[in-house]
XYZ file of C-alpha atoms in Angstrom:
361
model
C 100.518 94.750 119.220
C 104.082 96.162 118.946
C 105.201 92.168 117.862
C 102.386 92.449 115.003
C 103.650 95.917 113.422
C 107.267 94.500 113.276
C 105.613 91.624 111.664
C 103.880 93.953 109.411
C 107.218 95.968 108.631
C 109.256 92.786 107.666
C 106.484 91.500 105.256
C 106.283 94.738 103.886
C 110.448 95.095 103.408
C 110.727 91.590 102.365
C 108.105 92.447 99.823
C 109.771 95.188 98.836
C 112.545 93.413 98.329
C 111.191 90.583 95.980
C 109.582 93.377 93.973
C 112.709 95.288 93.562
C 114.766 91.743 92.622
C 111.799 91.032 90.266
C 112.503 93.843 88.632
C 116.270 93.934 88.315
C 115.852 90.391 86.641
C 113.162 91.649 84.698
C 115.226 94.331 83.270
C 117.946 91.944 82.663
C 116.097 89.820 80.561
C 114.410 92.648 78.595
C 117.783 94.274 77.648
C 119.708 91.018 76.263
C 116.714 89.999 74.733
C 116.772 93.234 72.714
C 120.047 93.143 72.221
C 120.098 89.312 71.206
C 117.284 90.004 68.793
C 118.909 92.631 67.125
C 119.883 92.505 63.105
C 122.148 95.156 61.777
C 119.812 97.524 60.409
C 118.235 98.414 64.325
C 121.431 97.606 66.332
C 122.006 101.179 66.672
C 118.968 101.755 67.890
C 119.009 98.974 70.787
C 122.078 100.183 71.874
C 120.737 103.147 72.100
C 117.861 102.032 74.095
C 119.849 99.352 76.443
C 122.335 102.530 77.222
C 119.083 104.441 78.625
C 117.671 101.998 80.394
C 121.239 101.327 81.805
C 121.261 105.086 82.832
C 117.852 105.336 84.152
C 118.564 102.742 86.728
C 121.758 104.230 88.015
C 119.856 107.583 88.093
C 120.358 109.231 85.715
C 117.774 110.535 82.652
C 119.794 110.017 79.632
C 122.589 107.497 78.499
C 124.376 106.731 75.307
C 127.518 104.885 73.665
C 130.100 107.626 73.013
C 133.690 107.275 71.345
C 134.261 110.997 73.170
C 135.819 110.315 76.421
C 136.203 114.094 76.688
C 132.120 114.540 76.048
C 132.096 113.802 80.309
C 131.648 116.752 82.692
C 131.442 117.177 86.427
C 127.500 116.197 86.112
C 128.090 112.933 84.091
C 129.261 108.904 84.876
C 131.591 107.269 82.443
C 132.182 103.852 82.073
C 134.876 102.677 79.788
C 134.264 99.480 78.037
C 137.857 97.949 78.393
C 136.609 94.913 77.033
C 135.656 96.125 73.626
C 139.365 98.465 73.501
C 141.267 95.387 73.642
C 139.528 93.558 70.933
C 140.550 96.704 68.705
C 138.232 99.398 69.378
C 139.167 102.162 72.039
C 137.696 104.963 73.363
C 133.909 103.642 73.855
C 132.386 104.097 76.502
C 129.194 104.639 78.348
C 127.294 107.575 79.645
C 125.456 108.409 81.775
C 124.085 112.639 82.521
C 121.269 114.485 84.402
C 121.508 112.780 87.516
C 117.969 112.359 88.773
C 118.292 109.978 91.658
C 121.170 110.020 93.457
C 120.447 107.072 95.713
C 119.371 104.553 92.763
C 122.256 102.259 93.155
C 122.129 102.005 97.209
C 122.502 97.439 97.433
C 124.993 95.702 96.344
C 122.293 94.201 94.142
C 121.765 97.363 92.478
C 125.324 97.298 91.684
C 125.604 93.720 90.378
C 122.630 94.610 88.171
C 124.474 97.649 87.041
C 127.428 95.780 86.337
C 125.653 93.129 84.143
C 123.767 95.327 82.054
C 127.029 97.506 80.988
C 128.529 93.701 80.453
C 125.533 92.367 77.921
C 125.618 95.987 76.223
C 129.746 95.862 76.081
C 129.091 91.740 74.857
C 126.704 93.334 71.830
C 128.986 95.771 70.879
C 131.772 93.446 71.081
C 130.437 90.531 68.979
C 129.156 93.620 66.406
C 132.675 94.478 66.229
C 133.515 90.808 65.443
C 131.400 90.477 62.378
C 132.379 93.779 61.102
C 136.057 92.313 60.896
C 135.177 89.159 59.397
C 133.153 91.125 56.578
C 136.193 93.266 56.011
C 138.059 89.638 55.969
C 135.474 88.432 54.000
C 135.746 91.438 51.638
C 138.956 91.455 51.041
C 139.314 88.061 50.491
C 136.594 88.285 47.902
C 138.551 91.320 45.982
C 141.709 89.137 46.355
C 140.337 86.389 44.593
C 138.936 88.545 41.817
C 142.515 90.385 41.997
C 144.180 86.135 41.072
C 141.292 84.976 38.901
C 142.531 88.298 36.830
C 146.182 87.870 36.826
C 145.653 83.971 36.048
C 143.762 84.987 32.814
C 146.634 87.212 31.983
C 149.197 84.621 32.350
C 147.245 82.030 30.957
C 146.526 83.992 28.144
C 150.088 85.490 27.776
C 150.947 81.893 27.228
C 148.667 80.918 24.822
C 149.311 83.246 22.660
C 152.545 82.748 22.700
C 151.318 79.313 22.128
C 149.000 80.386 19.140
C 152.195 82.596 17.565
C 153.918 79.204 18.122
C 151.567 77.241 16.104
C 151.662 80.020 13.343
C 155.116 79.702 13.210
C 155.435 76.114 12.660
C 152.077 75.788 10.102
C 153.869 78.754 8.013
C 157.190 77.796 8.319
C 158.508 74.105 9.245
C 155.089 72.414 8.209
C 155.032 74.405 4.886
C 158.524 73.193 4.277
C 158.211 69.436 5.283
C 154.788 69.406 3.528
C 157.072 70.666 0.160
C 160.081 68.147 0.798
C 157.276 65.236 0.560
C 155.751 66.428 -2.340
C 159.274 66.493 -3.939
C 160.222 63.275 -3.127
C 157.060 61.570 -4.033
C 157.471 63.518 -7.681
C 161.087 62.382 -7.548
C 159.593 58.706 -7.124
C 157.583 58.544 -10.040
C 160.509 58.915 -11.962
C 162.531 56.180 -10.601
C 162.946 53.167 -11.756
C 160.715 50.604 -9.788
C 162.424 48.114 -7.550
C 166.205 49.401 -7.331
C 168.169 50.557 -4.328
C 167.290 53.859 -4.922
C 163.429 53.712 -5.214
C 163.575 51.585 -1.916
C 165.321 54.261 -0.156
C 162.657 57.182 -1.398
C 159.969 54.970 -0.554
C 161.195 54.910 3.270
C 162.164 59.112 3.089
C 158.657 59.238 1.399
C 156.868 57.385 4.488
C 159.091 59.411 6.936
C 158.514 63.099 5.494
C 154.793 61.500 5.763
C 154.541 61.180 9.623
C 156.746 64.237 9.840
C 153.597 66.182 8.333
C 151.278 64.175 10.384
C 153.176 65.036 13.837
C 153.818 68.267 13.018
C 149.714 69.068 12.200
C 149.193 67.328 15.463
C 151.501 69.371 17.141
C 150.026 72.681 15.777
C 146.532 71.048 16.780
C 147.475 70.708 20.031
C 149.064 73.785 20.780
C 145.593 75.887 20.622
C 142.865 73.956 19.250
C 140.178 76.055 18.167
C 137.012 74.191 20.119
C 138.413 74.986 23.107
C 137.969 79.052 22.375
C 134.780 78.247 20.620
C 132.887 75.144 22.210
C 135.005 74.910 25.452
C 136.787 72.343 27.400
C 134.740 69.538 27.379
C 134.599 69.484 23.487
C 138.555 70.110 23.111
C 139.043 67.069 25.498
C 136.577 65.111 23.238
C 139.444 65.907 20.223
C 142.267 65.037 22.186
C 140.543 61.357 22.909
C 139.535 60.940 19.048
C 143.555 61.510 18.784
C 143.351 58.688 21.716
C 141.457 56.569 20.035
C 143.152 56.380 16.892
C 146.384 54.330 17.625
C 143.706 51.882 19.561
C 142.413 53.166 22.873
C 139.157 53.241 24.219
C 138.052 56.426 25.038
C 135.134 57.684 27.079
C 134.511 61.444 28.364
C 131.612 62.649 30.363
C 129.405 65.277 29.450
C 130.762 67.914 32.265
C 129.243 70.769 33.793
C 126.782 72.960 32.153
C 128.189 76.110 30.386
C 131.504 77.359 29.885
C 133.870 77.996 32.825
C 136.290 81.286 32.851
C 138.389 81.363 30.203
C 141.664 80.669 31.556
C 140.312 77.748 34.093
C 139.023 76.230 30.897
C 142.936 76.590 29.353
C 144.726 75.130 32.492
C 142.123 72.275 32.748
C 142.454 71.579 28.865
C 146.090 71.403 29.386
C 146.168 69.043 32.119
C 143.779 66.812 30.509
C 145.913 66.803 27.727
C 148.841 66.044 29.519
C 146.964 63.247 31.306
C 145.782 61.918 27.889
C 149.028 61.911 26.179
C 151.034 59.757 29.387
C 148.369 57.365 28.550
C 149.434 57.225 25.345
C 152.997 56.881 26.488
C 153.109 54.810 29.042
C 150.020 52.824 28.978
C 149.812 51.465 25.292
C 146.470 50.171 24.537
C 144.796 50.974 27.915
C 141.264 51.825 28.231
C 140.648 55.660 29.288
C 137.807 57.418 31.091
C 138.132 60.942 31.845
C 135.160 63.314 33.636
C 135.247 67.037 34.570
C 132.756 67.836 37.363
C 131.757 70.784 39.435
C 131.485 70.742 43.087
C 129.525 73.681 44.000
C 129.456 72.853 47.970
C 133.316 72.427 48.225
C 133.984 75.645 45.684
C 136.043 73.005 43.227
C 136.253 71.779 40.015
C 138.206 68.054 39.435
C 139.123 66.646 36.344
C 139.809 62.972 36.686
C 141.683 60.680 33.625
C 141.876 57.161 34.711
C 143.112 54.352 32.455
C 142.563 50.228 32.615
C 144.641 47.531 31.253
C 147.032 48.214 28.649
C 150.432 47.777 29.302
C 152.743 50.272 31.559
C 155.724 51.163 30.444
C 159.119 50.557 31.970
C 160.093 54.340 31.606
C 156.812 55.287 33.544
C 158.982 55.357 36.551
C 158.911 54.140 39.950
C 155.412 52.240 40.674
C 155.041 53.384 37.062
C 154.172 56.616 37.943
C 155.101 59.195 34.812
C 157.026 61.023 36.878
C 157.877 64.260 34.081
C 154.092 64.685 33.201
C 152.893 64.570 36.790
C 155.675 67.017 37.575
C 154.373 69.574 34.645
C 150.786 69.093 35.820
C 151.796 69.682 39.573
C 153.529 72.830 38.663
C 150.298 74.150 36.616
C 148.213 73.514 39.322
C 150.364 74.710 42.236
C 150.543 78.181 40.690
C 146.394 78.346 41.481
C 146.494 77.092 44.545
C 145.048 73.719 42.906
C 146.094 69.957 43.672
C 147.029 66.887 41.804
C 145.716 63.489 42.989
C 147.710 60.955 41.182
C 148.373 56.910 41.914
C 147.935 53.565 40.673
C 144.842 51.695 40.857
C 143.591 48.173 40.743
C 144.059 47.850 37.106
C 145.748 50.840 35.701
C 146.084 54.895 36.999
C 144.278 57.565 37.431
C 145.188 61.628 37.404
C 143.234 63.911 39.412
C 143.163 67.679 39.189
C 141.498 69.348 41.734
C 141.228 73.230 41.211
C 139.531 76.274 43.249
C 137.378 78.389 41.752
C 137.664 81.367 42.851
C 134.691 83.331 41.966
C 134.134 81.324 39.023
């Protein structure tokens, strides 16, 4: 009989025992799925909850997350999160008051149990801490790009209108003046005599006070012309290759990306593209020219790409015929946005690519 009743007793204690490790496990599970589950609007909350639960099984009634390490008294259990202080935030710990069962942690299981939860609750707060920091990166990085994408338009702008009170400059004074001397001489040639030394000679200052006038109006053209303030980049491109296509290239430009970009992105990009465009006309006589502007939303980038075929590269192109002083100004344009230029021959010509971040655009 006596063999039976100890039989009886261990069933009953090893019962006990798989109830009580049922329920640590269950516990275990129920807190870090709370805690896992958690978005930032309840997080407080869970905490909250997964720091009483905590409590009640060490025996306690009440627990909480305090930043107070001084808030503990004689009738109160702290536990410091270490972890959390030495990713940057001291001073938390947990707590535990109004001890109610001062046997509640009497196995070492009890204590393992213990130890877990305060690890999964330390874990939360830990990875909470993590996001907060890389939404305060995230932030600032966000108000630093706003901070560039300002000071670009002001230096951009600075320099076109120092640009614009260029072209003033020249269309009131020099062109005025150049525009006058071939007026003067083509008067002076009506009153020559035809076919004598002298006629010759203001036939030849006639033609050359002629393309003086034409270079200069292309020069005040290009300095600011007015479709790219009013129709944008795409369309002041478009002028530049008409320009192109009169001394005898083909010219093709895509339609580009819908709507206008910021104002001085639109300025640097119509710059480079006119750089690109005029080393074609430089160094690549009679060469064939596409050029495209596209938006890559996914990457956060905006390329403009000039690529010319056939024609014939100059000898002062440079090395590999690379044109070495217009690659150099476009490199320097871009480098001050943080942009890069992709430039190299190809199978039957060379091609310039710009490749600029937007920054909030």
């Amino acid at each position: 009989m006596s063999a039976d009743l100890a039989l009886t007793t261990d069933l009953r204690s090893l019962f006990r025992d798989s109830e009580a490790r049922a329920a640590r496990l269950r516990l275990l599970i129920e807190v870090s799925r709370d805690l896992a589950g958690a978005g930032p609007d309840r997080l407080e909350c869970v905490l909250g909850q997964a720091a009483r639960r905590a409590a009640m099984f060490a025996g306690y009634a009440e627990g909480a997350i305090s930043e107070d390490a001084k808030a503990a008294t004689e009738d109160t259990f702290l536990v410091p999160l270490e972890s959390l202080a030495e990713r940057g935030r001291p001073g938390v710990s947990l707590i535990f008051s109004k001890p109610a069962n001062a046997r509640a942690i009497s196995a070492p299981e009890d204590a393992e149990t213990l130890r877990l939860l305060v690890e999964m609750i330390e874990a939360r707060l830990t990875v909470d801490l993590q996001r907060r920091k890389e939404g305060e990166l995230l932030s600032r990085l966000e108000r630093r790009e706003r901070e560039l994408e300002q000071v670009l338009s002001k230096v951009v702008g600075a320099q076109e209108m120092e640009r614009a009170a260029i072209s003033a400059d020249l269309h009131d004074g020099v062109a005025q003046q150049v525009a006058a001397l071939h007026r003067r001489l083509e008067l002076l040639r009506l009153d020559a005599a035809p076919e004598t030394p002298q006629a010759e000679e203001l036939d030849a200052l006639i033609d050359g006070a002629r393309r003086a006038v034409a270079d200069l109006r292309g020069i005040i053209a290009g300095l600011r012309p007015p479709a790219l303030d009013d129709l944008g980049v795409v369309a002041a491109l478009r002028e530049e290759a008409r320009r192109l296509q009169m001394v005898g290239h083909a010219v093709t430009v895509a339609d580009g990306p819908p709507g206008r970009l910021p104002a001085w992105l639109e300025t640097l990009l119509f710059r480079i593209g006119q750089e690109a465009l005029n080393n074609v006309a430089k160094h690549a006589p009679g060469a064939a020219v596409s050029l495209d502007l596209a938006l890559d939303a996914d990457e956060g980038v905006v390329a403009l790409t000039v690529e010319d075929a056939g024609g014939t590269r100059s000898a002062d192109a440079g090395e590999c015929g690379l044109p070495q002083f217009g690659l150099e100004i476009m490199r320097e344009r871009l480098a001050a946005v943080a942009g890069r230029l992709e430039a190299g021959p190809t199978a039957r010509g060379f091609r310039v690519r710009a490749v600029v971040p937007l920054t909030g655009a």
